[in-house]
Short mmCIF file of C-alpha atoms (C1' of nucleotides) in Angstrom, two decimals:
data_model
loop_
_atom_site.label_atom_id
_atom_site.label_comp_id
_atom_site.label_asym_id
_atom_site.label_seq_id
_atom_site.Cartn_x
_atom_site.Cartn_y
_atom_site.Cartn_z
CA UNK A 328 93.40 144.13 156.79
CA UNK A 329 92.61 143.23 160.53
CA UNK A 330 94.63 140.83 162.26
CA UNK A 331 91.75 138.34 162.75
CA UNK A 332 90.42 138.74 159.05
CA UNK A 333 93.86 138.17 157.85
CA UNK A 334 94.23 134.87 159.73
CA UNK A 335 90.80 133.75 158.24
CA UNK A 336 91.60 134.29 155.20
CA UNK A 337 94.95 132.54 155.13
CA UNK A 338 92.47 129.63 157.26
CA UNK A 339 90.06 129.28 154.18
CA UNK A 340 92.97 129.15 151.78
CA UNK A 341 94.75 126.26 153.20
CA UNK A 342 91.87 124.36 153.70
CA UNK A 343 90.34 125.16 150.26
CA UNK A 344 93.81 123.58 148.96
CA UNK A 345 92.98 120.37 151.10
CA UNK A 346 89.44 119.98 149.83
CA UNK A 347 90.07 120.61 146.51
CA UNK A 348 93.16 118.34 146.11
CA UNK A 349 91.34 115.49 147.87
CA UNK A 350 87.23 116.16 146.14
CA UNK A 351 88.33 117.89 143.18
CA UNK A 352 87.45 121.98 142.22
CA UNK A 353 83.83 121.05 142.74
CA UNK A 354 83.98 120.81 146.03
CA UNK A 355 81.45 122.11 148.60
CA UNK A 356 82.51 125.26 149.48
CA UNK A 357 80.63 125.58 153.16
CA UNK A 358 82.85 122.00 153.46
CA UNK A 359 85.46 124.17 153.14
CA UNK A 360 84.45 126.84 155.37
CA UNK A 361 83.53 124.28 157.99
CA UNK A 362 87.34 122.97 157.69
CA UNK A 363 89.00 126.07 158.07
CA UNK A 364 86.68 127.10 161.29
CA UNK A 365 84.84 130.37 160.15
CA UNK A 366 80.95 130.71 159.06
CA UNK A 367 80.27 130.38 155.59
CA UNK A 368 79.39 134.19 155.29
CA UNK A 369 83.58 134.92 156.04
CA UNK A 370 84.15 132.82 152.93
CA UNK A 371 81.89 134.60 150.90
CA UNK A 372 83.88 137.85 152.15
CA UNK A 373 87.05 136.49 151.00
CA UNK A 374 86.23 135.02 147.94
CA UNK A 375 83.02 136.43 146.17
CA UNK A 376 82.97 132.92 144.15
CA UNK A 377 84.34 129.73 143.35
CA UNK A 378 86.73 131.16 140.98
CA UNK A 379 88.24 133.87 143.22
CA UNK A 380 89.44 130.80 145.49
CA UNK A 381 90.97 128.94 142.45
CA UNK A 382 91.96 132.29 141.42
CA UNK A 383 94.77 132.91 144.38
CA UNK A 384 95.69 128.67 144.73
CA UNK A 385 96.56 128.89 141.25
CA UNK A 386 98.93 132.09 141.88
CA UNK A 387 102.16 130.91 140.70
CA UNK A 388 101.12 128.01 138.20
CA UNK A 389 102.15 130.85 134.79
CA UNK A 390 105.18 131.16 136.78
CA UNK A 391 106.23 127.98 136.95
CA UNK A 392 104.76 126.94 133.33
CA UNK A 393 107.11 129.94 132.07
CA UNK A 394 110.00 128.53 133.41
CA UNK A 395 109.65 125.20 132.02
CA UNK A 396 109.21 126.78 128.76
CA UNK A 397 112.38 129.03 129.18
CA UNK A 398 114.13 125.57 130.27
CA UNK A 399 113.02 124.14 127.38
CA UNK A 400 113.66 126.58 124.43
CA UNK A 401 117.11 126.75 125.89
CA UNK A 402 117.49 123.00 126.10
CA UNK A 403 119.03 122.18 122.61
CA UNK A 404 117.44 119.08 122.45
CA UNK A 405 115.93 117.56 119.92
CA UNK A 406 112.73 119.29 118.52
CA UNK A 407 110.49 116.67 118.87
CA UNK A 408 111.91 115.80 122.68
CA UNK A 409 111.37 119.37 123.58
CA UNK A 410 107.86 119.49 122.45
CA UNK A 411 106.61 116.62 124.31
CA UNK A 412 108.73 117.06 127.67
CA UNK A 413 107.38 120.20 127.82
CA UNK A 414 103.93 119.10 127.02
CA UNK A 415 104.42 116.98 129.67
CA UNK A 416 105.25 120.02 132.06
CA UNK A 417 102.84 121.83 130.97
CA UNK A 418 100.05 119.19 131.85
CA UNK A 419 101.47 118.42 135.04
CA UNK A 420 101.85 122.03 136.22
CA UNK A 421 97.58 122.70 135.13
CA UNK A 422 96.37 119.59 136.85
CA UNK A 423 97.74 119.97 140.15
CA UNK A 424 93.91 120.27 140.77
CA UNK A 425 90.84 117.71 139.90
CA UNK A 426 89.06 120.14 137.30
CA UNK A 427 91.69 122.67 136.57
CA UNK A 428 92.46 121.42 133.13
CA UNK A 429 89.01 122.01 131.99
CA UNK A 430 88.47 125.37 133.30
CA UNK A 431 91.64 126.99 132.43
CA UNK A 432 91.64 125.69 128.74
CA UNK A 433 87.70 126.79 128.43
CA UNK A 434 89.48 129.89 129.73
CA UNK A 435 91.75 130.24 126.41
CA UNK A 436 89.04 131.65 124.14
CA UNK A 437 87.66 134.68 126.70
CA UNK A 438 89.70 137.56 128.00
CA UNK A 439 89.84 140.15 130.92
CA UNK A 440 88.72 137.66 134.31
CA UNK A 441 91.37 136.73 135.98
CA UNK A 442 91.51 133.05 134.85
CA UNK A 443 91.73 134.04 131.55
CA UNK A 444 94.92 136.10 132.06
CA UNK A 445 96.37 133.25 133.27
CA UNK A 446 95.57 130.99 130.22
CA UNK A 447 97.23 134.52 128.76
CA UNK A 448 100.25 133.59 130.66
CA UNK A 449 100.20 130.00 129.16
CA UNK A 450 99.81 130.90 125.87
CA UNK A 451 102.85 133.16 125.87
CA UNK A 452 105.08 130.38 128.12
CA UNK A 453 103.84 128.23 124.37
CA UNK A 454 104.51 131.06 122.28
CA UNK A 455 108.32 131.12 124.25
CA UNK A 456 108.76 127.17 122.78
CA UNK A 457 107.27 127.61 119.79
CA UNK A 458 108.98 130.41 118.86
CA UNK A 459 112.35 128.76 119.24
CA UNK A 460 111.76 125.87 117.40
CA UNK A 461 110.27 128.48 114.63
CA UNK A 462 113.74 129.73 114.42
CA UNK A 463 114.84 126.15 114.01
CA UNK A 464 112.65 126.09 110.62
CA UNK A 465 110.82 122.28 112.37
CA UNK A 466 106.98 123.60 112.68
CA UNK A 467 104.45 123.53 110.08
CA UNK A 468 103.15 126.36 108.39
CA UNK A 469 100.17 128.47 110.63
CA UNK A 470 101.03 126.76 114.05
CA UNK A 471 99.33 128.80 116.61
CA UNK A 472 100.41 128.74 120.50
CA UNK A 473 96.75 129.12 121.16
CA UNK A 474 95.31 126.39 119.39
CA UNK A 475 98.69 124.45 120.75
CA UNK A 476 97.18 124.81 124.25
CA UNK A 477 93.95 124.29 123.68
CA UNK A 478 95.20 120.80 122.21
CA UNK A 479 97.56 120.06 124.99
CA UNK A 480 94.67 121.47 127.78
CA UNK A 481 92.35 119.23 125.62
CA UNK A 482 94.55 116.32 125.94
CA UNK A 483 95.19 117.54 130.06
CA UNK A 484 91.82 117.59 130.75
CA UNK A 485 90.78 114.30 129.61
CA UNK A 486 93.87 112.37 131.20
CA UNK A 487 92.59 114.16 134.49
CA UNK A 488 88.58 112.92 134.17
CA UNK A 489 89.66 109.54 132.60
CA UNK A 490 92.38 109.31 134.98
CA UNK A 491 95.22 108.23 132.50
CA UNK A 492 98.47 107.15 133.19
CA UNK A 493 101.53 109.12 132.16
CA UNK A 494 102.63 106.71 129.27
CA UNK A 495 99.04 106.76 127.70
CA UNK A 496 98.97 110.64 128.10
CA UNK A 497 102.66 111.03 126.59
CA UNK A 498 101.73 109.18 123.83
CA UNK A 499 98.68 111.63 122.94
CA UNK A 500 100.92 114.69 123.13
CA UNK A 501 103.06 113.08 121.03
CA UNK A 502 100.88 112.14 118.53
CA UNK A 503 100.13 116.33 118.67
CA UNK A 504 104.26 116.94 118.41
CA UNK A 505 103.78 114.83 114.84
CA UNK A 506 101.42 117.00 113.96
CA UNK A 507 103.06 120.35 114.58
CA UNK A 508 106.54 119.05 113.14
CA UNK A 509 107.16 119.44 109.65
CA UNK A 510 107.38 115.74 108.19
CA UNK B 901 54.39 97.39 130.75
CA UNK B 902 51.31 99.14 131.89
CA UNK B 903 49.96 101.59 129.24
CA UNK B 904 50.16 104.61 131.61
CA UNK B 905 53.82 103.69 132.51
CA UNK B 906 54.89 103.37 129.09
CA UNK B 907 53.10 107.11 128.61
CA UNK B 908 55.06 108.29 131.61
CA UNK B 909 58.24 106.75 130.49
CA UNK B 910 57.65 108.32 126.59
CA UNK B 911 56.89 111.88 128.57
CA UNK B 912 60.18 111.51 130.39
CA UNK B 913 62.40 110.91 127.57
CA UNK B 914 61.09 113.77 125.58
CA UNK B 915 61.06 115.74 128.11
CA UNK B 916 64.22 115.15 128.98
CA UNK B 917 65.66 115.65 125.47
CA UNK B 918 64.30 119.23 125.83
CA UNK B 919 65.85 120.10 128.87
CA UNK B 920 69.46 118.52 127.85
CA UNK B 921 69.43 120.13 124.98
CA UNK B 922 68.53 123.32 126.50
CA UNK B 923 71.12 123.58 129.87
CA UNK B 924 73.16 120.38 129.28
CA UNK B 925 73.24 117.15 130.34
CA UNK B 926 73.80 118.22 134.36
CA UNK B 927 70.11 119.43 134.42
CA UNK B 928 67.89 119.08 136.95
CA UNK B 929 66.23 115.95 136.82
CA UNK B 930 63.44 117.30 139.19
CA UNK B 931 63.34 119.52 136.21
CA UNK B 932 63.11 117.03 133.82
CA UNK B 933 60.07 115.21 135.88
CA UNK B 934 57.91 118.86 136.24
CA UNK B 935 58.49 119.58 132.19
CA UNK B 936 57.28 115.83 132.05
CA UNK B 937 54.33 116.18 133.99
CA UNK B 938 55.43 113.21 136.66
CA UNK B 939 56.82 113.01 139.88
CA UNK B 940 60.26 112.77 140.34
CA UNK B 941 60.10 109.63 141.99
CA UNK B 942 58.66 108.32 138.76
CA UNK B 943 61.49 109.21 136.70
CA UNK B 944 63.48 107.30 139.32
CA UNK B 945 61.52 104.59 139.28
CA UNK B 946 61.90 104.06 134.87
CA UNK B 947 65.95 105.71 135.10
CA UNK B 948 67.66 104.97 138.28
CA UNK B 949 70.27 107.49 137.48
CA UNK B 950 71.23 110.45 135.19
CA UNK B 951 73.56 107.85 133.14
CA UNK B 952 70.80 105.51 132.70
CA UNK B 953 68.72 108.38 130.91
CA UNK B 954 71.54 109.38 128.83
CA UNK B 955 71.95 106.04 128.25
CA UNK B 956 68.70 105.53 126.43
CA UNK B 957 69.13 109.54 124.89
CA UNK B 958 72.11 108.46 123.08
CA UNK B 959 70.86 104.69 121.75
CA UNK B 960 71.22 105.40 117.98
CA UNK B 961 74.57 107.63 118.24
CA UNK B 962 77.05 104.66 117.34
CA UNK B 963 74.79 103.51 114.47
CA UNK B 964 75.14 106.75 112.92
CA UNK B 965 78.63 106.58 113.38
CA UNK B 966 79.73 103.52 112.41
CA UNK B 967 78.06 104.33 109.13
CA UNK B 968 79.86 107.16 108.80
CA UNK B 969 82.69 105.59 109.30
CA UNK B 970 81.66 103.32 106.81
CA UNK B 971 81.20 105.99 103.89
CA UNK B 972 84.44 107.53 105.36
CA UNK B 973 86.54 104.36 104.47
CA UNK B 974 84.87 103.38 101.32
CA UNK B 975 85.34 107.33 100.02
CA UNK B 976 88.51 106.86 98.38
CA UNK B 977 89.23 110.48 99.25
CA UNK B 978 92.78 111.61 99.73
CA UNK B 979 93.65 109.62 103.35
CA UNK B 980 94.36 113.56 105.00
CA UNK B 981 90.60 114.91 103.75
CA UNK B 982 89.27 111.46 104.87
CA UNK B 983 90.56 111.58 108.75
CA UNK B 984 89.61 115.15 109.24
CA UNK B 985 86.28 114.96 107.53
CA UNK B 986 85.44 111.99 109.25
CA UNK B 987 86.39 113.27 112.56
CA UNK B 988 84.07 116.41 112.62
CA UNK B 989 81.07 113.81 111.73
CA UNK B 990 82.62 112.09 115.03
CA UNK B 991 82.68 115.32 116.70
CA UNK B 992 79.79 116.37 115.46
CA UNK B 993 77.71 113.06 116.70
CA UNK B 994 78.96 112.94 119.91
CA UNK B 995 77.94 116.19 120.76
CA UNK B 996 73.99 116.78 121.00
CA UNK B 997 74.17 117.58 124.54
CA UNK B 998 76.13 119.63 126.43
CA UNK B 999 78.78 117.58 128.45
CA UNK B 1000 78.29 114.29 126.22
CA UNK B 1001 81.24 114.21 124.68
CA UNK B 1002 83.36 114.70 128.18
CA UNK B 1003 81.21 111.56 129.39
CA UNK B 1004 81.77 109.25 126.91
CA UNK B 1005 85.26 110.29 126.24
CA UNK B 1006 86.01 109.37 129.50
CA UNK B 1007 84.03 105.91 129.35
CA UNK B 1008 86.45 104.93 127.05
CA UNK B 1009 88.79 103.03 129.39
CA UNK B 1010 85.89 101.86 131.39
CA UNK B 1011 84.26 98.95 130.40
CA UNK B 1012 80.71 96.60 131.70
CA UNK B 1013 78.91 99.69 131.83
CA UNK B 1014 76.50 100.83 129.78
CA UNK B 1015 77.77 104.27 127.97
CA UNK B 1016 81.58 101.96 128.06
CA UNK B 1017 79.88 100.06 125.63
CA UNK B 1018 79.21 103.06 123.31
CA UNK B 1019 82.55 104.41 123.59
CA UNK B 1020 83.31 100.73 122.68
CA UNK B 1021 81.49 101.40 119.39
CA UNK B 1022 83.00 104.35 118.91
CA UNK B 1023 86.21 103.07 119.02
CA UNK B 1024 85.36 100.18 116.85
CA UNK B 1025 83.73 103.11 113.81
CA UNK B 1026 87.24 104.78 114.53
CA UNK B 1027 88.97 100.76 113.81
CA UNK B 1028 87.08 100.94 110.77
CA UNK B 1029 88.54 103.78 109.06
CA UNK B 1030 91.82 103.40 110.70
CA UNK B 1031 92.10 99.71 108.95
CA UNK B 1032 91.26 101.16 105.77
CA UNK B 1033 93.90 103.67 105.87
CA UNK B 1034 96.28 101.22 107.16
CA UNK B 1035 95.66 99.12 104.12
CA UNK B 1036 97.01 101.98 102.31
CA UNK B 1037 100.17 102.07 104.13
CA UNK B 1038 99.58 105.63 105.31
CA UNK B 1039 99.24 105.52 108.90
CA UNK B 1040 102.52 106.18 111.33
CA UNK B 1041 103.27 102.93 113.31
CA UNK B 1042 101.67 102.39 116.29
CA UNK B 1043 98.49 103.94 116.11
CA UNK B 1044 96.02 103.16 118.54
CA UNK B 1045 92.03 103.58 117.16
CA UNK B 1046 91.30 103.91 121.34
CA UNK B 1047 93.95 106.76 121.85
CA UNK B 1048 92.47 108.43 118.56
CA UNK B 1049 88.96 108.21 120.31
CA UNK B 1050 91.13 109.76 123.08
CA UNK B 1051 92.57 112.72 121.01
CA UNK B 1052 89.30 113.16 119.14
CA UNK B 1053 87.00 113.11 122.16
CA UNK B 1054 89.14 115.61 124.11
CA UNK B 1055 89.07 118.23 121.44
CA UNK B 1056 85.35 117.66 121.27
CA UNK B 1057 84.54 117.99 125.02
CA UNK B 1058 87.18 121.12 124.59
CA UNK B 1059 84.92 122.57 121.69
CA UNK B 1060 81.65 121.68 123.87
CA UNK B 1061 82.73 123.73 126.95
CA UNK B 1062 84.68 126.02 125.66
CA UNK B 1063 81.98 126.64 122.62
CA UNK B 1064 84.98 126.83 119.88
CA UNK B 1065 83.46 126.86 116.23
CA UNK B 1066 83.72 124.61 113.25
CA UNK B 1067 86.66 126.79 111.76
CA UNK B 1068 88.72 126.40 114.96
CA UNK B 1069 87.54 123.01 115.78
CA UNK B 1070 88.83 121.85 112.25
CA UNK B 1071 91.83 123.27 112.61
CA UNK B 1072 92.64 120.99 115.89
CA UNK B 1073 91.45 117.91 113.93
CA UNK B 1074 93.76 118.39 111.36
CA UNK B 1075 96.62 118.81 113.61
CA UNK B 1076 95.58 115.01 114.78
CA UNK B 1077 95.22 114.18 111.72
CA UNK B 1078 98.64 115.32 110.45
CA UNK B 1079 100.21 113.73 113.55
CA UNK B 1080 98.71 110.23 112.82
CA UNK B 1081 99.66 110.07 109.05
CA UNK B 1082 103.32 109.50 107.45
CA UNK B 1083 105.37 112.26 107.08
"C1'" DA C 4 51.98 97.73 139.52
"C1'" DC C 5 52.52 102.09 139.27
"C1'" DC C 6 52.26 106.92 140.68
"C1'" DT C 7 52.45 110.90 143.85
"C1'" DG C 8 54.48 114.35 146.48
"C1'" DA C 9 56.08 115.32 151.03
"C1'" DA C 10 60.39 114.65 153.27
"C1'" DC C 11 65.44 114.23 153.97
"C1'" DA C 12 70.12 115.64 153.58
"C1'" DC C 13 72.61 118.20 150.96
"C1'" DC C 14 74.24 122.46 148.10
"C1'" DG C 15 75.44 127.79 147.20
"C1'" DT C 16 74.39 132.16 148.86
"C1'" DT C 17 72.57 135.95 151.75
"C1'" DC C 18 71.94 138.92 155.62
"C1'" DA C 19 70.33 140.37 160.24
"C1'" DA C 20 72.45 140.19 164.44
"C1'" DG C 21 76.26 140.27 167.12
"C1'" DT C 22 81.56 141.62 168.59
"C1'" DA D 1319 85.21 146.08 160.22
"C1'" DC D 1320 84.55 141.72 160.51
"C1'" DC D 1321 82.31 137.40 161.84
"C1'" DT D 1322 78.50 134.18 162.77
"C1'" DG D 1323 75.05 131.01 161.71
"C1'" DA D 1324 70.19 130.72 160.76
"C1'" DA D 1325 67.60 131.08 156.66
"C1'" DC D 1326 66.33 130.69 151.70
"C1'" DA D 1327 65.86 128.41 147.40
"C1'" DC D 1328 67.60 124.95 145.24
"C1'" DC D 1329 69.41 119.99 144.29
"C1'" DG D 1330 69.19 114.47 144.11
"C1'" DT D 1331 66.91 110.78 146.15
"C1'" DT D 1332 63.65 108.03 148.94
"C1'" DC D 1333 59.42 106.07 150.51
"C1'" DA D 1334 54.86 105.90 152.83
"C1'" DA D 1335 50.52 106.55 151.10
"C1'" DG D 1336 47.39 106.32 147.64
"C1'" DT D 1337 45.03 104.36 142.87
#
DNA sequence: ACCTGAACACCGTTCAAGT
DNA sequence: ACCTGAACACCGTTCAAGT
């Protein structure tokens, strides 16, 4: 990669992270081009489309949602605690964007683009809590870590284009907890 | 009202029925105007906005579910089959056009507004059957018929975008369900 | 009153022309 | 190789001009 190609690219990146944390994922992308001082055509280079960009600024979200999952099966708390902390993680660590919820848990159901390996990656950080507390004999029968995020992304979505509050969105993923939790 | 604005307004609204129902309810609305046979400053003249057409689109959706909540609550079902049963008729309502149920989902805090005061209906069909259950002494403590709307409403704009079927979509409900009755 | 449709400021995307 | 920026086909929205 040339030296001047190498710079724009890094450009576009850190302005595409402005513009999208301040106008949402929906944002103009020549807006962004404009901010990071190359011609629209460089972007296009770079980043083919829309999701490309959203493709390298979410890099090292499954990284960090893994973690917290590790963290939490290894917590020893109590089972209900641990689900909804982590739910909490988990919906902080996918909306660090306006829009990501939505596209990453539309993202659960295909396979093979890029975004969808990542919801791959969240499904198995899941499958890492859930299979603890499995262990623990607390879930109900047929508890699936997909359909677990596509709840919790549900749930992550709408706090993000409702703009809830952290207590109102706890309380939804707790309500989910109940309903994974053998009575 | 003139006769040949009350055709053009008629033409609009069907016409926009067809093209919502066809690519969603972020069509073009210069669209909408050509398929009516009007110009599009006509359709901005009878719907100053997008919302305002929706508006009008979705006028007999919380009729049809408050009596559904109605039949819901006077079933005498078991309270589990009730709640998940009744929310796919929810789900089900709310979701004629592509992106509905994200809007009114997140009209639900709003309020003043037009489509707030259909989410307001909604939640008030969701009070209904709530109340009845309640009677029975089956609910957890604390439940919220808004934050329901909230739970059910985010699994049905998740279902809408990420085109989930009934199977799947049931299985979510119930999860709700199971998390908003006694153990 | 009401309608029309050209016009404006945007958008995403492309591609000849430059270096 | 890579970049530029004018250009294209769209979009929502407005408004002078017509009937």
């Amino acid at each position: 990669m040339r030296a001047d190609a190498r710079r724009n690219y890094d450009r576009i990146l850190a302005a595409a992270e402005d513009v999208f944390s301040e106008q949402g994922t929906g944002a103009s992308l020549n807006e962004v081009a404009k901010r990071a001082g190359v011609g629209p055509g460089t972007l296009y280079r770079h980043f083919p489309d829309r999701e490309a960009l959203l493709d390298v600024l979410m890099k090292d979200w499954v990284d960090r949602i893994q973690q917290a999952a590790d963290e939490a099966a290894a917590s020893g708390r109590p089972p209900r605690d641990v689900l909804i902390s982590w739910f909490e993680d988990l919906v902080a660590h996918i909306s660090v964007h306006h829009g990501g919820p939505g596209r990453i848990t539309a993202a659960l159901a295909k396979s093979g683009t890029p975004i969808a390996d990542k919801a791959g990656g969240v499904v198995n950080a899941c499958a890492t809590v859930l299979g603890r507390l499995n262990e623990q004999g607390v879930l109900r029968e047929g508890v699936d870590p997909v359909q677990v995020c596509r709840l919790v992304g549900s749930v992550a979505a709408t706090a993000d284009n409702a703009q809830l509050d952290k207590d109102t969105t706890r309380q939804l993923l707790a309500t989910i907890a109940d309903g994974l939790l053998l009575p």
